[in-house]
mmCIF file of C-alpha atoms and ligand atoms in Angstrom:
data_model
loop_
_atom_site.group_PDB
_atom_site.id
_atom_site.type_symbol
_atom_site.label_atom_id
_atom_site.label_comp_id
_atom_site.label_asym_id
_atom_site.label_seq_id
_atom_site.Cartn_x
_atom_site.Cartn_y
_atom_site.Cartn_z
ATOM 1 C CA MET A 1 9.541 12.587 13.423
ATOM 2 C CA LYS A 2 8.628 9.782 15.199
ATOM 3 C CA THR A 3 11.340 6.442 15.299
ATOM 4 C CA MET A 4 9.991 3.993 12.551
ATOM 5 C CA MET A 5 10.037 0.276 13.616
ATOM 6 C CA ILE A 6 8.226 -2.738 12.199
ATOM 7 C CA LEU A 7 7.604 -6.230 14.054
ATOM 8 C CA ALA A 8 7.058 -9.001 11.965
ATOM 9 C CA ASN A 9 6.746 -12.946 13.028
ATOM 10 C CA GLY A 10 9.476 -15.543 12.082
ATOM 11 C CA GLU A 11 7.878 -15.872 8.472
ATOM 12 C CA GLY A 12 7.574 -12.132 8.131
ATOM 13 C CA GLY A 13 11.437 -12.042 6.691
ATOM 14 C CA VAL A 14 11.437 -11.635 3.611
ATOM 15 C CA GLY A 15 9.200 -8.761 3.189
ATOM 16 C CA MET A 16 10.980 -6.405 5.855
ATOM 17 C CA GLN A 17 13.278 -4.273 3.989
ATOM 18 C CA ALA A 18 9.957 -3.839 1.889
ATOM 19 C CA SER A 19 8.457 -2.354 4.308
ATOM 20 C CA MET A 20 11.300 -0.695 5.713
ATOM 21 C CA ASP A 21 11.906 0.468 2.807
ATOM 22 C CA ALA A 22 7.848 2.584 2.743
ATOM 23 C CA LEU A 23 8.917 3.915 5.763
ATOM 24 C CA SER A 24 11.707 5.261 4.770
ATOM 25 C CA GLN A 25 9.823 6.266 1.086
ATOM 26 C CA ALA A 26 7.497 8.685 3.882
ATOM 27 C CA LYS A 27 5.007 5.897 3.807
ATOM 28 C CA SER A 28 1.987 4.895 5.723
ATOM 29 C CA ALA A 29 2.388 2.587 8.281
ATOM 30 C CA LEU A 30 -0.532 0.586 7.064
ATOM 31 C CA ASP A 31 1.067 0.630 3.057
ATOM 32 C CA ALA A 32 4.534 -0.835 5.210
ATOM 33 C CA VAL A 33 3.027 -3.673 6.479
ATOM 34 C CA GLU A 34 1.054 -4.344 3.134
ATOM 35 C CA ALA A 35 4.152 -3.994 0.477
ATOM 36 C CA GLY A 36 5.570 -6.269 3.871
ATOM 37 C CA ILE A 37 3.217 -9.057 3.610
ATOM 38 C CA ARG A 38 2.198 -9.015 0.029
ATOM 39 C CA LEU A 39 5.894 -10.296 -0.543
ATOM 40 C CA VAL A 40 6.220 -13.485 2.172
ATOM 41 C CA GLU A 41 2.664 -14.237 -0.089
ATOM 42 C CA LEU A 42 4.610 -14.907 -2.857
ATOM 43 C CA ASP A 43 7.496 -17.092 -1.214
ATOM 44 C CA PRO A 44 6.879 -20.782 -1.696
ATOM 45 C CA ASN A 45 9.389 -21.789 0.817
ATOM 46 C CA VAL A 46 6.058 -20.124 3.668
ATOM 47 C CA ARG A 47 4.841 -22.898 4.086
ATOM 48 C CA THR A 48 1.377 -20.934 5.686
ATOM 49 C CA VAL A 49 1.462 -17.641 4.304
ATOM 50 C CA GLY A 50 -0.092 -17.676 0.823
ATOM 51 C CA VAL A 51 1.813 -19.573 -3.221
ATOM 52 C CA GLY A 52 2.965 -22.978 -0.520
ATOM 53 C CA GLY A 53 0.971 -22.314 1.764
ATOM 54 C CA ALA A 54 -0.781 -25.438 3.415
ATOM 55 C CA PRO A 55 -4.191 -26.641 1.658
ATOM 56 C CA ASN A 56 -7.129 -27.371 2.975
ATOM 57 C CA ILE A 57 -8.103 -30.975 4.655
ATOM 58 C CA LEU A 58 -10.161 -31.526 0.451
ATOM 59 C CA GLY A 59 -6.724 -30.443 -0.842
ATOM 60 C CA LYS A 60 -7.436 -26.418 -1.585
ATOM 61 C CA VAL A 61 -5.774 -23.828 0.015
ATOM 62 C CA GLU A 62 -7.977 -21.176 1.093
ATOM 63 C CA CYS A 63 -6.192 -18.093 3.064
ATOM 64 C CA ASP A 64 -7.371 -15.206 5.901
ATOM 65 C CA ALA A 65 -5.211 -12.222 6.159
ATOM 66 C CA ALA A 66 -6.544 -8.761 7.876
ATOM 67 C CA ILE A 67 -5.765 -5.034 7.896
ATOM 68 C CA MET A 68 -5.840 -2.824 10.244
ATOM 69 C CA CYS A 69 -5.219 1.401 10.841
ATOM 70 C CA GLY A 70 -4.591 2.498 14.315
ATOM 71 C CA THR A 71 -5.058 5.787 13.895
ATOM 72 C CA THR A 72 -9.116 5.835 12.010
ATOM 73 C CA LEU A 73 -9.787 2.398 13.517
ATOM 74 C CA ARG A 74 -11.110 1.132 9.651
ATOM 75 C CA THR A 75 -10.424 -2.359 9.748
ATOM 76 C CA GLY A 76 -10.866 -5.029 6.092
ATOM 77 C CA ALA A 77 -10.980 -8.928 5.835
ATOM 78 C CA VAL A 78 -11.441 -11.592 3.990
ATOM 79 C CA GLY A 79 -11.215 -15.269 4.517
ATOM 80 C CA ALA A 80 -10.950 -18.314 3.278
ATOM 81 C CA LEU A 81 -10.083 -16.932 -0.033
ATOM 82 C CA GLN A 82 -8.902 -19.151 -3.077
ATOM 83 C CA GLY A 83 -6.893 -18.419 -6.489
ATOM 84 C CA TYR A 84 -5.352 -14.691 -5.302
ATOM 85 C CA LEU A 85 -1.593 -13.817 -4.681
ATOM 86 C CA HIS A 86 -2.682 -11.448 -2.022
ATOM 87 C CA PRO A 87 -5.164 -11.633 0.643
ATOM 88 C CA ILE A 88 -3.734 -9.315 2.012
ATOM 89 C CA SER A 89 -4.575 -6.672 -1.083
ATOM 90 C CA VAL A 90 -8.170 -7.970 -0.997
ATOM 91 C CA ALA A 91 -8.483 -7.063 2.598
ATOM 92 C CA ARG A 92 -6.868 -3.993 2.517
ATOM 93 C CA GLN A 93 -9.361 -2.968 -0.534
ATOM 94 C CA VAL A 94 -12.079 -4.401 1.391
ATOM 95 C CA MET A 95 -10.720 -1.313 3.647
ATOM 96 C CA GLU A 96 -10.870 1.236 1.076
ATOM 97 C CA LYS A 97 -13.840 0.145 -1.142
ATOM 98 C CA SER A 98 -16.570 -1.927 -0.023
ATOM 99 C CA PRO A 99 -19.327 -0.131 3.478
ATOM 100 C CA HIS A 100 -18.233 -4.200 4.774
ATOM 101 C CA VAL A 101 -15.407 -4.746 7.719
ATOM 102 C CA MET A 102 -15.050 -8.853 6.667
ATOM 103 C CA ILE A 103 -16.064 -11.339 2.786
ATOM 104 C CA VAL A 104 -15.530 -14.661 3.121
ATOM 105 C CA GLY A 105 -15.504 -17.578 0.799
ATOM 106 C CA GLN A 106 -16.352 -17.157 -2.614
ATOM 107 C CA GLY A 107 -17.926 -13.814 -1.769
ATOM 108 C CA ALA A 108 -14.576 -13.411 -0.862
ATOM 109 C CA ALA A 109 -13.446 -14.437 -4.563
ATOM 110 C CA ARG A 110 -16.157 -12.965 -5.989
ATOM 111 C CA PHE A 111 -15.102 -9.460 -5.180
ATOM 112 C CA ALA A 112 -11.578 -10.250 -5.330
ATOM 113 C CA GLN A 113 -12.654 -10.080 -9.115
ATOM 114 C CA GLU A 114 -14.563 -7.545 -8.710
ATOM 115 C CA ILE A 115 -11.600 -5.200 -7.490
ATOM 116 C CA GLY A 116 -9.044 -6.446 -10.548
ATOM 117 C CA ALA A 117 -6.669 -8.764 -7.533
ATOM 118 C CA GLU A 118 -4.046 -11.122 -8.974
ATOM 119 C CA LYS A 119 -5.017 -14.290 -9.103
ATOM 120 C CA GLY A 120 -2.912 -17.451 -8.884
ATOM 121 C CA ALA A 121 -2.193 -21.130 -8.334
ATOM 122 C CA LEU A 122 -1.519 -21.242 -4.940
ATOM 123 C CA LEU A 123 -0.965 -25.114 -4.085
ATOM 124 C CA THR A 124 2.923 -25.529 -4.982
ATOM 125 C CA GLU A 125 4.530 -28.941 -5.602
ATOM 126 C CA ALA A 126 5.626 -29.222 -1.960
ATOM 127 C CA ALA A 127 2.641 -28.209 -0.391
ATOM 128 C CA ARG A 128 1.170 -30.334 -2.555
ATOM 129 C CA ALA A 129 3.200 -33.914 -1.632
ATOM 130 C CA ASN A 130 3.531 -32.436 2.194
ATOM 131 C CA TYR A 131 -0.816 -33.198 2.141
ATOM 132 C CA ALA A 132 -0.851 -36.095 0.178
ATOM 133 C CA ASN A 133 2.349 -37.350 2.247
ATOM 134 C CA TRP A 134 0.518 -36.004 5.288
ATOM 135 C CA LEU A 135 -2.885 -38.464 3.951
ATOM 136 C CA GLY A 136 -0.851 -41.430 3.174
ATOM 137 C CA ASP A 137 0.586 -41.480 6.787
ATOM 138 C CA HIS A 138 -2.660 -41.172 8.332
ATOM 139 C CA ALA A 139 -4.150 -43.839 5.920
ATOM 140 C CA VAL A 140 -6.934 -42.181 4.461
ATOM 141 C CA PRO A 141 -7.295 -42.330 0.774
ATOM 142 C CA GLU A 142 -7.824 -39.237 -1.208
ATOM 143 C CA SER A 143 -9.963 -40.475 -3.021
ATOM 144 C CA GLU A 144 -12.889 -40.801 -0.654
ATOM 145 C CA ILE A 145 -12.137 -37.320 0.516
ATOM 146 C CA THR A 146 -13.039 -36.224 -1.581
ATOM 147 C CA GLN A 147 -16.611 -37.835 -2.079
ATOM 148 C CA ALA A 148 -19.185 -35.451 -1.272
ATOM 149 C CA ASP A 149 -20.868 -37.328 2.136
ATOM 150 C CA ALA A 150 -17.468 -38.555 3.570
ATOM 151 C CA GLU A 151 -16.966 -37.169 7.420
ATOM 152 C CA LEU A 152 -13.958 -35.223 7.703
ATOM 153 C CA VAL A 153 -14.637 -34.509 11.794
ATOM 154 C CA PRO A 154 -12.560 -37.277 12.460
ATOM 155 C CA VAL A 155 -9.808 -36.819 9.556
ATOM 156 C CA VAL A 156 -9.366 -33.455 10.654
ATOM 157 C CA TRP A 157 -10.072 -34.584 14.755
ATOM 158 C CA LEU A 158 -6.031 -36.611 13.656
ATOM 159 C CA THR A 159 -4.023 -33.035 12.313
ATOM 160 C CA THR A 160 -4.147 -32.179 16.333
ATOM 161 C CA GLN A 161 -1.903 -34.909 16.693
ATOM 162 C CA THR A 162 0.688 -32.439 15.710
ATOM 163 C CA HIS A 163 1.870 -29.491 16.555
ATOM 164 C CA ALA A 164 2.821 -29.064 13.082
ATOM 165 C CA THR A 165 0.380 -27.156 12.052
ATOM 166 C CA HIS A 166 0.911 -22.965 12.854
ATOM 167 C CA GLY A 167 2.037 -20.241 10.985
ATOM 168 C CA THR A 168 0.646 -16.827 9.470
ATOM 169 C CA THR A 169 2.672 -13.726 8.586
ATOM 170 C CA VAL A 170 1.847 -10.885 11.231
ATOM 171 C CA PHE A 171 3.405 -7.217 10.077
ATOM 172 C CA LEU A 172 2.959 -3.928 12.536
ATOM 173 C CA ALA A 173 4.651 -1.162 12.196
ATOM 174 C CA ARG A 174 4.856 2.603 12.841
ATOM 175 C CA ASP A 175 6.343 4.904 10.884
ATOM 176 C CA SER A 176 7.139 8.531 10.485
ATOM 177 C CA GLN A 177 4.482 10.084 12.021
ATOM 178 C CA GLY A 178 3.503 7.892 14.396
ATOM 179 C CA HIS A 179 0.054 5.996 13.623
ATOM 180 C CA LEU A 180 0.292 1.680 13.980
ATOM 181 C CA ALA A 181 -0.754 0.194 11.048
ATOM 182 C CA GLY A 182 -1.212 -4.072 11.400
ATOM 183 C CA GLY A 183 -1.354 -7.254 8.873
ATOM 184 C CA THR A 184 -2.009 -10.719 9.358
ATOM 185 C CA SER A 185 -2.526 -12.930 6.202
ATOM 186 C CA THR A 186 -2.714 -17.968 6.284
ATOM 187 C CA SER A 187 -3.226 -20.734 5.012
ATOM 188 C CA GLY A 188 -3.851 -21.002 8.366
ATOM 189 C CA TRP A 189 -4.581 -24.815 10.150
ATOM 190 C CA ALA A 190 -2.981 -27.376 7.962
ATOM 191 C CA PHE A 191 -5.673 -29.671 6.877
ATOM 192 C CA LYS A 192 -8.396 -28.097 7.846
ATOM 193 C CA TYR A 193 -12.374 -28.470 7.321
ATOM 194 C CA PRO A 194 -12.959 -26.621 4.118
ATOM 195 C CA GLY A 195 -14.204 -23.203 5.182
ATOM 196 C CA ARG A 196 -12.537 -22.796 9.202
ATOM 197 C CA LEU A 197 -11.430 -19.482 10.276
ATOM 198 C CA GLY A 198 -8.754 -18.694 12.462
ATOM 199 C CA ASP A 199 -8.599 -15.709 14.426
ATOM 200 C CA SER A 200 -6.450 -13.707 11.669
ATOM 201 C CA PRO A 201 -8.867 -12.110 9.775
ATOM 202 C CA ILE A 202 -10.579 -11.895 13.102
ATOM 203 C CA ILE A 203 -10.459 -8.093 14.562
ATOM 204 C CA GLY A 204 -10.181 -7.748 18.193
ATOM 205 C CA ALA A 205 -8.543 -11.960 17.773
ATOM 206 C CA GLY A 206 -5.893 -12.264 15.704
ATOM 207 C CA LEU A 207 -4.985 -8.668 15.335
ATOM 208 C CA TYR A 208 -5.769 -4.852 17.069
ATOM 209 C CA VAL A 209 -4.479 -1.959 15.677
ATOM 210 C CA ASP A 210 -4.583 1.601 17.774
ATOM 211 C CA ASP A 211 -2.718 4.539 18.129
ATOM 212 C CA ARG A 212 -3.082 5.982 21.380
ATOM 213 C CA TYR A 213 -2.862 2.185 23.115
ATOM 214 C CA GLY A 214 -0.531 0.369 20.972
ATOM 215 C CA ALA A 215 -0.703 -2.445 18.114
ATOM 216 C CA ALA A 216 -1.175 -6.777 18.901
ATOM 217 C CA ALA A 217 -1.526 -9.219 15.829
ATOM 218 C CA CYS A 218 -1.785 -13.063 17.028
ATOM 219 C CA THR A 219 -0.382 -16.666 15.739
ATOM 220 C CA HIS A 220 -0.737 -20.327 16.412
ATOM 221 C CA THR A 221 -3.859 -21.955 17.991
ATOM 222 C CA GLY A 222 -5.994 -19.508 16.225
ATOM 223 C CA GLU A 223 -8.929 -21.105 18.042
ATOM 224 C CA MET A 224 -8.479 -20.780 22.085
ATOM 225 C CA THR A 225 -6.714 -16.283 20.218
ATOM 226 C CA ILE A 226 -10.654 -16.305 18.960
ATOM 227 C CA ARG A 227 -12.365 -17.885 22.585
ATOM 228 C CA ALA A 228 -10.631 -14.839 24.417
ATOM 229 C CA GLY A 229 -10.626 -11.895 22.468
ATOM 230 C CA THR A 230 -6.979 -12.465 23.104
ATOM 231 C CA ALA A 231 -5.406 -9.191 20.515
ATOM 232 C CA ARG A 232 -8.098 -6.499 21.650
ATOM 233 C CA ALA A 233 -8.039 -6.972 24.798
ATOM 234 C CA MET A 234 -3.940 -6.827 24.859
ATOM 235 C CA LEU A 235 -5.014 -3.366 23.821
ATOM 236 C CA ALA A 236 -7.036 -2.780 26.262
ATOM 237 C CA TYR A 237 -5.146 -3.888 29.757
ATOM 238 C CA MET A 238 -2.057 -0.953 28.197
ATOM 239 C CA LYS A 239 -5.748 1.498 28.061
ATOM 240 C CA LYS A 240 -5.667 0.964 31.203
ATOM 241 C CA GLY A 241 -1.790 1.865 32.045
ATOM 242 C CA ALA A 242 -0.762 -2.067 31.145
ATOM 243 C CA THR A 243 3.627 -2.315 29.877
ATOM 244 C CA VAL A 244 2.850 -3.707 26.407
ATOM 245 C CA GLN A 245 4.918 -6.645 28.505
ATOM 246 C CA ALA A 246 2.293 -6.805 32.002
ATOM 247 C CA ALA A 247 0.033 -6.808 28.735
ATOM 248 C CA CYS A 248 0.638 -9.502 27.012
ATOM 249 C CA HIS A 249 1.396 -11.725 30.277
ATOM 250 C CA GLU A 250 -2.505 -11.000 31.032
ATOM 251 C CA ALA A 251 -3.458 -12.133 27.798
ATOM 252 C CA PHE A 252 -1.821 -15.553 29.316
ATOM 253 C CA GLN A 253 -3.379 -15.102 31.960
ATOM 254 C CA ASP A 254 -7.400 -15.120 30.421
ATOM 255 C CA LEU A 255 -5.946 -18.117 27.656
ATOM 256 C CA ARG A 256 -5.621 -19.971 30.330
ATOM 257 C CA ALA A 257 -8.633 -19.652 32.010
ATOM 258 C CA LEU A 258 -10.061 -21.381 29.143
ATOM 259 C CA GLN A 259 -11.668 -25.229 29.356
ATOM 260 C CA GLY A 260 -12.249 -27.896 27.412
ATOM 261 C CA GLY A 261 -12.003 -27.632 22.599
ATOM 262 C CA TYR A 262 -8.672 -27.409 20.972
ATOM 263 C CA LEU A 263 -5.597 -25.998 23.539
ATOM 264 C CA GLY A 264 -3.051 -26.119 21.269
ATOM 265 C CA PRO A 265 0.084 -23.500 21.697
ATOM 266 C CA VAL A 266 -0.180 -19.232 20.894
ATOM 267 C CA VAL A 267 2.504 -16.790 20.713
ATOM 268 C CA LEU A 268 1.605 -12.690 20.784
ATOM 269 C CA HIS A 269 3.056 -9.825 19.465
ATOM 270 C CA ALA A 270 2.113 -6.300 20.738
ATOM 271 C CA LEU A 271 3.526 -2.636 20.397
ATOM 272 C CA ASP A 272 3.294 -0.186 22.623
ATOM 273 C CA ALA A 273 1.818 3.189 21.346
ATOM 274 C CA ASN A 274 5.547 3.849 21.690
ATOM 275 C CA GLY A 275 6.751 1.549 19.684
ATOM 276 C CA THR A 276 7.826 -0.649 22.129
ATOM 277 C CA PRO A 277 7.695 -4.078 21.690
ATOM 278 C CA TYR A 278 7.494 -7.981 22.780
ATOM 279 C CA VAL A 279 6.722 -10.898 22.184
ATOM 280 C CA LEU A 280 5.572 -14.005 23.955
ATOM 281 C CA SER A 281 4.896 -17.081 23.891
ATOM 282 C CA THR A 282 3.770 -20.274 24.731
ATOM 283 C CA GLY A 283 7.525 -21.923 23.660
ATOM 284 C CA SER A 284 5.855 -25.443 22.946
ATOM 285 C CA ASP A 285 6.883 -24.715 19.504
ATOM 286 C CA ASP A 286 11.101 -24.249 19.421
ATOM 287 C CA ASN A 287 11.073 -22.552 15.504
ATOM 288 C CA VAL A 288 9.732 -19.170 16.727
ATOM 289 C CA SER A 289 11.002 -15.744 15.872
ATOM 290 C CA TYR A 290 10.844 -12.010 15.071
ATOM 291 C CA TRP A 291 12.013 -10.314 13.460
ATOM 292 C CA TRP A 292 12.638 -5.613 14.721
ATOM 293 C CA TRP A 293 13.364 -2.982 13.026
ATOM 294 C CA ALA A 294 13.171 0.166 14.335
ATOM 295 C CA LYS A 295 14.531 3.160 11.844
ATOM 296 C CA GLY A 296 18.486 3.619 13.249
ATOM 297 C CA MET A 297 19.203 0.029 12.271
ATOM 298 C CA GLN A 298 21.650 -1.897 9.640
ATOM 299 C CA GLN A 299 18.953 -4.039 9.365
ATOM 300 C CA PRO A 300 16.405 -5.872 10.554
ATOM 301 C CA GLU A 301 17.021 -8.642 13.499
ATOM 302 C CA CYS A 302 15.807 -11.765 14.126
ATOM 303 C CA ARG A 303 15.056 -12.422 18.255
ATOM 304 C CA LYS A 304 13.583 -15.002 20.094
ATOM 305 C CA PRO A 305 10.302 -14.913 22.593
ATOM 306 C CA ILE A 306 9.998 -14.967 25.405
ATOM 307 C CA THR A 307 8.099 -17.813 26.949
ATOM 308 C CA GLU A 308 6.581 -19.075 29.748
ATOM 309 C CA ALA A 309 3.827 -21.855 29.682
ATOM 310 C CA LEU A 310 0.430 -21.079 29.098
HETATM 311 N N1 LIG B 401 -3.796 -18.313 13.922
HETATM 312 C C1 LIG B 401 -4.171 -19.133 12.553
HETATM 313 C C2 LIG B 401 -5.192 -19.031 13.117
HETATM 314 O O1 LIG B 401 -5.395 -20.146 13.745
HETATM 315 C C3 LIG B 401 -2.938 -19.970 11.622
HETATM 316 C C4 LIG B 401 -1.629 -19.637 12.567
HETATM 317 O O2 LIG B 401 -0.745 -18.440 13.295
HETATM 318 O O3 LIG B 401 -0.882 -20.994 13.130
HETATM 319 O O4 LIG B 401 -5.582 -19.671 11.258
#
């Protein structure tokens, strides 16, 4: 029996117990990842995922999620999904039931309905108030912005003035068989352009898992990790012999090479095939932490990442 473990980012605390319970019951790493993320999706206090998540610039909550099996490299993802409580489970069903790996927008909602996924209202009073306050602070009248011909791009640029727009939940798990899995779920960049996808549903950018080498997931500025193919790159570095720590720092070098475009904070989460964890943050967000729970520990531990400026 291999040592079981879960690595989740700071937003994942509420799901750690369910995830470890799944592993302890000899369920798969995939089941553990899904079980943990489902609870984060339901927690209205997590302002960047599922219920309570931040809406797009038109006030609609659009969710992205992905899941990946490290044994088969099968994966499923949804993007810009509206109106369903568990994007992670819809992503898993894309993997299990469809011939596809990613379904977005109205197609994702149609698929969710077809498989009988649970519907629900995701925009909470608090998230709605936060959105209204943001519009007010930036002198953007809601009645104007919701017109069909409103120019949204200049308004979306205003969101880059603060970095308080980030958050995803990521779970990476290793089960008793030594198999790895990973998952992501997020409402994405707060007040984003409708239909904007970040890295969380993009396999190879925000998530990648391969039992032979490890598991990796990213949070924060998806616009950067998509360009650098960060999660896949981290595993490729490990395949070529890098330690999990060296692979994360090498991936930072790739991010450093990006020129132009929107640049912001990034946090990398990784496990090697033996389950050694490493989390590396650009450090520009002091609130970043992660959860770590290896079998044998009484409870999960909240840790701070290593930081390195980009
Ligand atoms: N990486 C996510 C995205 O780009 C958001 C985040 O983690 O802050 O949508």
